[in-house]
mmCIF file of N, CA and C in Angstrom:
data_model
loop_
_atom_site.group_PDB
_atom_site.id
_atom_site.type_symbol
_atom_site.label_atom_id
_atom_site.label_comp_id
_atom_site.label_asym_id
_atom_site.label_seq_id
_atom_site.Cartn_x
_atom_site.Cartn_y
_atom_site.Cartn_z
ATOM 1 N N UNK A 1 -9.491 -8.426 -26.166
ATOM 2 C CA UNK A 1 -9.053 -7.600 -25.061
ATOM 3 C C UNK A 1 -7.984 -8.376 -24.272
ATOM 4 N N UNK A 2 -6.977 -7.707 -23.849
ATOM 5 C CA UNK A 2 -5.879 -8.365 -23.154
ATOM 6 C C UNK A 2 -6.111 -8.297 -21.640
ATOM 7 N N UNK A 3 -6.795 -9.320 -21.115
ATOM 8 C CA UNK A 3 -7.146 -9.314 -19.701
ATOM 9 C C UNK A 3 -5.946 -9.582 -18.801
ATOM 10 N N UNK A 4 -4.932 -10.275 -19.316
ATOM 11 C CA UNK A 4 -3.737 -10.524 -18.503
ATOM 12 C C UNK A 4 -3.023 -9.214 -18.193
ATOM 13 N N UNK A 5 -2.906 -8.351 -19.184
ATOM 14 C CA UNK A 5 -2.280 -7.047 -18.974
ATOM 15 C C UNK A 5 -3.125 -6.196 -18.033
ATOM 16 N N UNK A 6 -4.427 -6.243 -18.208
ATOM 17 C CA UNK A 6 -5.338 -5.496 -17.352
ATOM 18 C C UNK A 6 -5.230 -5.966 -15.904
ATOM 19 N N UNK A 7 -5.202 -7.277 -15.704
ATOM 20 C CA UNK A 7 -5.081 -7.831 -14.359
ATOM 21 C C UNK A 7 -3.741 -7.457 -13.735
ATOM 22 N N UNK A 8 -2.669 -7.555 -14.513
ATOM 23 C CA UNK A 8 -1.345 -7.202 -14.003
ATOM 24 C C UNK A 8 -1.296 -5.727 -13.600
ATOM 25 N N UNK A 9 -1.855 -4.855 -14.428
ATOM 26 C CA UNK A 9 -1.895 -3.428 -14.126
ATOM 27 C C UNK A 9 -2.663 -3.168 -12.829
ATOM 28 N N UNK A 10 -3.796 -3.836 -12.648
ATOM 29 C CA UNK A 10 -4.599 -3.652 -11.441
ATOM 30 C C UNK A 10 -3.860 -4.156 -10.206
ATOM 31 N N UNK A 11 -3.179 -5.282 -10.321
ATOM 32 C CA UNK A 11 -2.437 -5.827 -9.179
ATOM 33 C C UNK A 11 -1.273 -4.918 -8.804
ATOM 34 N N UNK A 12 -0.526 -4.445 -9.780
ATOM 35 C CA UNK A 12 0.614 -3.563 -9.499
ATOM 36 C C UNK A 12 0.139 -2.270 -8.855
ATOM 37 N N UNK A 13 -0.940 -1.695 -9.367
ATOM 38 C CA UNK A 13 -1.460 -0.462 -8.789
ATOM 39 C C UNK A 13 -1.976 -0.697 -7.373
ATOM 40 N N UNK A 14 -2.610 -1.822 -7.134
ATOM 41 C CA UNK A 14 -3.083 -2.150 -5.787
ATOM 42 C C UNK A 14 -1.937 -2.351 -4.815
ATOM 43 N N UNK A 15 -0.872 -3.026 -5.258
ATOM 44 C CA UNK A 15 0.290 -3.215 -4.390
ATOM 45 C C UNK A 15 0.979 -1.889 -4.101
ATOM 46 N N UNK A 16 1.038 -1.015 -5.086
ATOM 47 C CA UNK A 16 1.628 0.304 -4.869
ATOM 48 C C UNK A 16 0.816 1.094 -3.844
ATOM 49 N N UNK A 17 -0.505 1.029 -3.946
ATOM 50 C CA UNK A 17 -1.349 1.745 -2.989
ATOM 51 C C UNK A 17 -1.195 1.167 -1.587
ATOM 52 N N UNK A 18 -1.036 -0.150 -1.498
ATOM 53 C CA UNK A 18 -0.858 -0.766 -0.186
ATOM 54 C C UNK A 18 0.501 -0.426 0.402
ATOM 55 N N UNK A 19 1.545 -0.434 -0.420
ATOM 56 C CA UNK A 19 2.879 -0.154 0.110
ATOM 57 C C UNK A 19 3.054 1.316 0.452
ATOM 58 N N UNK A 20 2.307 2.193 -0.186
ATOM 59 C CA UNK A 20 2.452 3.615 0.125
ATOM 60 C C UNK A 20 1.778 3.973 1.439
ATOM 61 N N UNK A 21 1.059 3.033 2.047
ATOM 62 C CA UNK A 21 0.453 3.297 3.352
ATOM 63 C C UNK A 21 1.515 3.371 4.438
ATOM 64 N N UNK A 22 2.689 2.813 4.179
ATOM 65 C CA UNK A 22 3.786 2.835 5.143
ATOM 66 C C UNK A 22 4.967 3.585 4.542
ATOM 67 N N UNK A 23 5.070 4.885 4.781
ATOM 68 C CA UNK A 23 6.226 5.615 4.240
ATOM 69 C C UNK A 23 7.511 5.212 4.948
ATOM 70 N N UNK A 24 8.622 5.436 4.296
ATOM 71 C CA UNK A 24 9.919 5.111 4.884
ATOM 72 C C UNK A 24 10.165 6.005 6.098
ATOM 73 N N UNK A 25 10.494 5.403 7.241
ATOM 74 C CA UNK A 25 10.743 6.231 8.424
ATOM 75 C C UNK A 25 12.085 6.952 8.321
ATOM 76 N N UNK A 26 12.115 8.165 8.796
ATOM 77 C CA UNK A 26 13.363 8.922 8.843
ATOM 78 C C UNK A 26 14.075 8.584 10.145
ATOM 79 N N UNK A 27 15.300 8.088 10.061
ATOM 80 C CA UNK A 27 16.004 7.745 11.301
ATOM 81 C C UNK A 27 16.334 9.008 12.090
ATOM 82 N N UNK A 28 16.021 8.965 13.363
ATOM 83 C CA UNK A 28 16.318 10.089 14.245
ATOM 84 C C UNK A 28 17.419 9.658 15.207
ATOM 85 N N UNK A 29 18.257 10.588 15.614
ATOM 86 C CA UNK A 29 19.286 10.218 16.590
ATOM 87 C C UNK A 29 18.637 9.812 17.913
ATOM 88 N N UNK A 30 19.161 8.726 18.450
ATOM 89 C CA UNK A 30 18.594 8.223 19.700
ATOM 90 C C UNK A 30 19.150 9.009 20.882
ATOM 91 N N UNK A 31 18.313 9.290 21.858
ATOM 92 C CA UNK A 31 18.835 9.950 23.061
ATOM 93 C C UNK A 31 19.734 8.988 23.835
ATOM 94 N N UNK A 32 20.724 9.548 24.493
ATOM 95 C CA UNK A 32 21.693 8.691 25.189
ATOM 96 C C UNK A 32 21.115 8.077 26.456
ATOM 97 N N UNK A 33 20.371 8.846 27.211
ATOM 98 C CA UNK A 33 19.831 8.328 28.471
ATOM 99 C C UNK A 33 18.308 8.368 28.407
ATOM 100 N N UNK A 34 17.717 7.245 28.071
ATOM 101 C CA UNK A 34 16.261 7.142 28.028
ATOM 102 C C UNK A 34 15.872 5.950 28.892
ATOM 103 N N UNK A 35 15.365 6.197 30.093
ATOM 104 C CA UNK A 35 15.082 5.077 30.996
ATOM 105 C C UNK A 35 13.989 4.140 30.469
ATOM 106 N N UNK A 36 12.923 4.687 29.875
ATOM 107 C CA UNK A 36 11.848 3.840 29.357
ATOM 108 C C UNK A 36 11.623 4.160 27.883
ATOM 109 N N UNK A 37 11.949 3.225 27.002
ATOM 110 C CA UNK A 37 11.718 3.499 25.579
ATOM 111 C C UNK A 37 10.217 3.536 25.280
ATOM 112 N N UNK A 38 9.844 4.370 24.318
ATOM 113 C CA UNK A 38 8.446 4.464 23.928
ATOM 114 C C UNK A 38 8.036 3.179 23.206
ATOM 115 N N UNK A 39 6.795 2.761 23.369
ATOM 116 C CA UNK A 39 6.370 1.542 22.666
ATOM 117 C C UNK A 39 6.361 1.771 21.156
ATOM 118 N N UNK A 40 6.808 0.753 20.444
ATOM 119 C CA UNK A 40 6.878 0.839 18.983
ATOM 120 C C UNK A 40 5.467 0.730 18.399
ATOM 121 N N UNK A 41 5.254 1.406 17.296
ATOM 122 C CA UNK A 41 3.983 1.290 16.592
ATOM 123 C C UNK A 41 3.888 -0.106 15.977
ATOM 124 N N UNK A 42 2.684 -0.588 15.842
ATOM 125 C CA UNK A 42 2.467 -1.924 15.299
ATOM 126 C C UNK A 42 2.795 -1.922 13.803
ATOM 127 N N UNK A 43 3.885 -2.609 13.369
ATOM 128 C CA UNK A 43 4.294 -2.543 11.967
ATOM 129 C C UNK A 43 3.519 -3.497 11.051
ATOM 130 N N UNK A 44 2.589 -4.266 11.620
ATOM 131 C CA UNK A 44 1.878 -5.238 10.793
ATOM 132 C C UNK A 44 0.945 -4.546 9.808
ATOM 133 N N UNK A 45 0.713 -5.223 8.714
ATOM 134 C CA UNK A 45 -0.196 -4.709 7.699
ATOM 135 C C UNK A 45 -1.618 -4.851 8.218
ATOM 136 N N UNK A 46 -2.355 -3.786 8.191
ATOM 137 C CA UNK A 46 -3.714 -3.810 8.713
ATOM 138 C C UNK A 46 -4.703 -4.033 7.574
ATOM 139 N N UNK A 47 -5.865 -4.553 7.937
ATOM 140 C CA UNK A 47 -6.872 -4.877 6.945
ATOM 141 C C UNK A 47 -7.317 -3.643 6.174
ATOM 142 N N UNK A 48 -7.347 -2.468 6.832
ATOM 143 C CA UNK A 48 -7.803 -1.269 6.121
ATOM 144 C C UNK A 48 -6.856 -0.914 4.978
ATOM 145 N N UNK A 49 -5.555 -1.208 5.137
ATOM 146 C CA UNK A 49 -4.608 -0.932 4.063
ATOM 147 C C UNK A 49 -4.779 -1.923 2.915
ATOM 148 N N UNK A 50 -5.035 -3.176 3.250
ATOM 149 C CA UNK A 50 -5.281 -4.177 2.213
ATOM 150 C C UNK A 50 -6.564 -3.835 1.465
ATOM 151 N N UNK A 51 -7.584 -3.441 2.214
ATOM 152 C CA UNK A 51 -8.853 -3.071 1.605
ATOM 153 C C UNK A 51 -8.693 -1.861 0.694
ATOM 154 N N UNK A 52 -7.904 -0.882 1.124
ATOM 155 C CA UNK A 52 -7.668 0.306 0.302
ATOM 156 C C UNK A 52 -6.933 -0.073 -0.989
ATOM 157 N N UNK A 53 -5.957 -0.955 -0.878
ATOM 158 C CA UNK A 53 -5.233 -1.402 -2.066
ATOM 159 C C UNK A 53 -6.130 -2.162 -3.031
ATOM 160 N N UNK A 54 -7.016 -3.007 -2.488
ATOM 161 C CA UNK A 54 -7.940 -3.736 -3.352
ATOM 162 C C UNK A 54 -8.949 -2.797 -4.005
ATOM 163 N N UNK A 55 -9.384 -1.772 -3.269
ATOM 164 C CA UNK A 55 -10.300 -0.790 -3.854
ATOM 165 C C UNK A 55 -9.642 -0.041 -5.008
ATOM 166 N N UNK A 56 -8.378 0.324 -4.830
ATOM 167 C CA UNK A 56 -7.654 1.020 -5.898
ATOM 168 C C UNK A 56 -7.478 0.098 -7.099
ATOM 169 N N UNK A 57 -7.139 -1.163 -6.849
ATOM 170 C CA UNK A 57 -6.968 -2.114 -7.948
ATOM 171 C C UNK A 57 -8.289 -2.339 -8.682
ATOM 172 N N UNK A 58 -9.393 -2.409 -7.938
ATOM 173 C CA UNK A 58 -10.697 -2.592 -8.561
ATOM 174 C C UNK A 58 -11.072 -1.380 -9.412
ATOM 175 N N UNK A 59 -10.820 -0.193 -8.876
ATOM 176 C CA UNK A 59 -11.119 1.022 -9.644
ATOM 177 C C UNK A 59 -10.255 1.095 -10.904
ATOM 178 N N UNK A 60 -8.983 0.715 -10.786
ATOM 179 C CA UNK A 60 -8.095 0.736 -11.955
ATOM 180 C C UNK A 60 -8.561 -0.273 -13.000
ATOM 181 N N UNK A 61 -9.006 -1.438 -12.558
ATOM 182 C CA UNK A 61 -9.497 -2.441 -13.502
ATOM 183 C C UNK A 61 -10.767 -1.959 -14.193
ATOM 184 N N UNK A 62 -11.638 -1.290 -13.448
ATOM 185 C CA UNK A 62 -12.866 -0.768 -14.056
ATOM 186 C C UNK A 62 -12.557 0.321 -15.081
ATOM 187 N N UNK A 63 -11.660 1.235 -14.733
ATOM 188 C CA UNK A 63 -11.294 2.309 -15.658
ATOM 189 C C UNK A 63 -10.623 1.733 -16.904
ATOM 190 N N UNK A 64 -9.701 0.792 -16.697
ATOM 191 C CA UNK A 64 -9.012 0.187 -17.839
ATOM 192 C C UNK A 64 -9.987 -0.623 -18.696
ATOM 193 N N UNK A 65 -10.942 -1.281 -18.066
ATOM 194 C CA UNK A 65 -11.937 -2.035 -18.824
ATOM 195 C C UNK A 65 -12.804 -1.131 -19.677
ATOM 196 N N UNK A 66 -13.171 0.028 -19.137
ATOM 197 C CA UNK A 66 -13.944 0.987 -19.925
ATOM 198 C C UNK A 66 -13.100 1.589 -21.037
ATOM 199 N N UNK A 67 -11.827 1.834 -20.732
ATOM 200 C CA UNK A 67 -10.941 2.458 -21.716
ATOM 201 C C UNK A 67 -10.690 1.524 -22.900
ATOM 202 N N UNK A 68 -10.349 0.249 -22.572
ATOM 203 C CA UNK A 68 -10.009 -0.703 -23.623
ATOM 204 C C UNK A 68 -11.206 -1.521 -24.098
ATOM 205 N N UNK A 69 -12.338 -1.383 -23.412
ATOM 206 C CA UNK A 69 -13.502 -2.198 -23.748
ATOM 207 C C UNK A 69 -14.212 -1.622 -24.886
#
């Protein structure tokens, strides 16, 4: 069984699931006179997104292990 390929597939799928948690923002035209700008959302990666990506990678590894096992 090719575990290196299986591991690579699980890691790529997990990274894809983690990166899809943050969609690309659509740039909006800025207003000309805005006295107080709105606070920016926290752009840091949160643990729930990492956990979701690891769960997807684990599920993919289990499915691939059953498929190729």
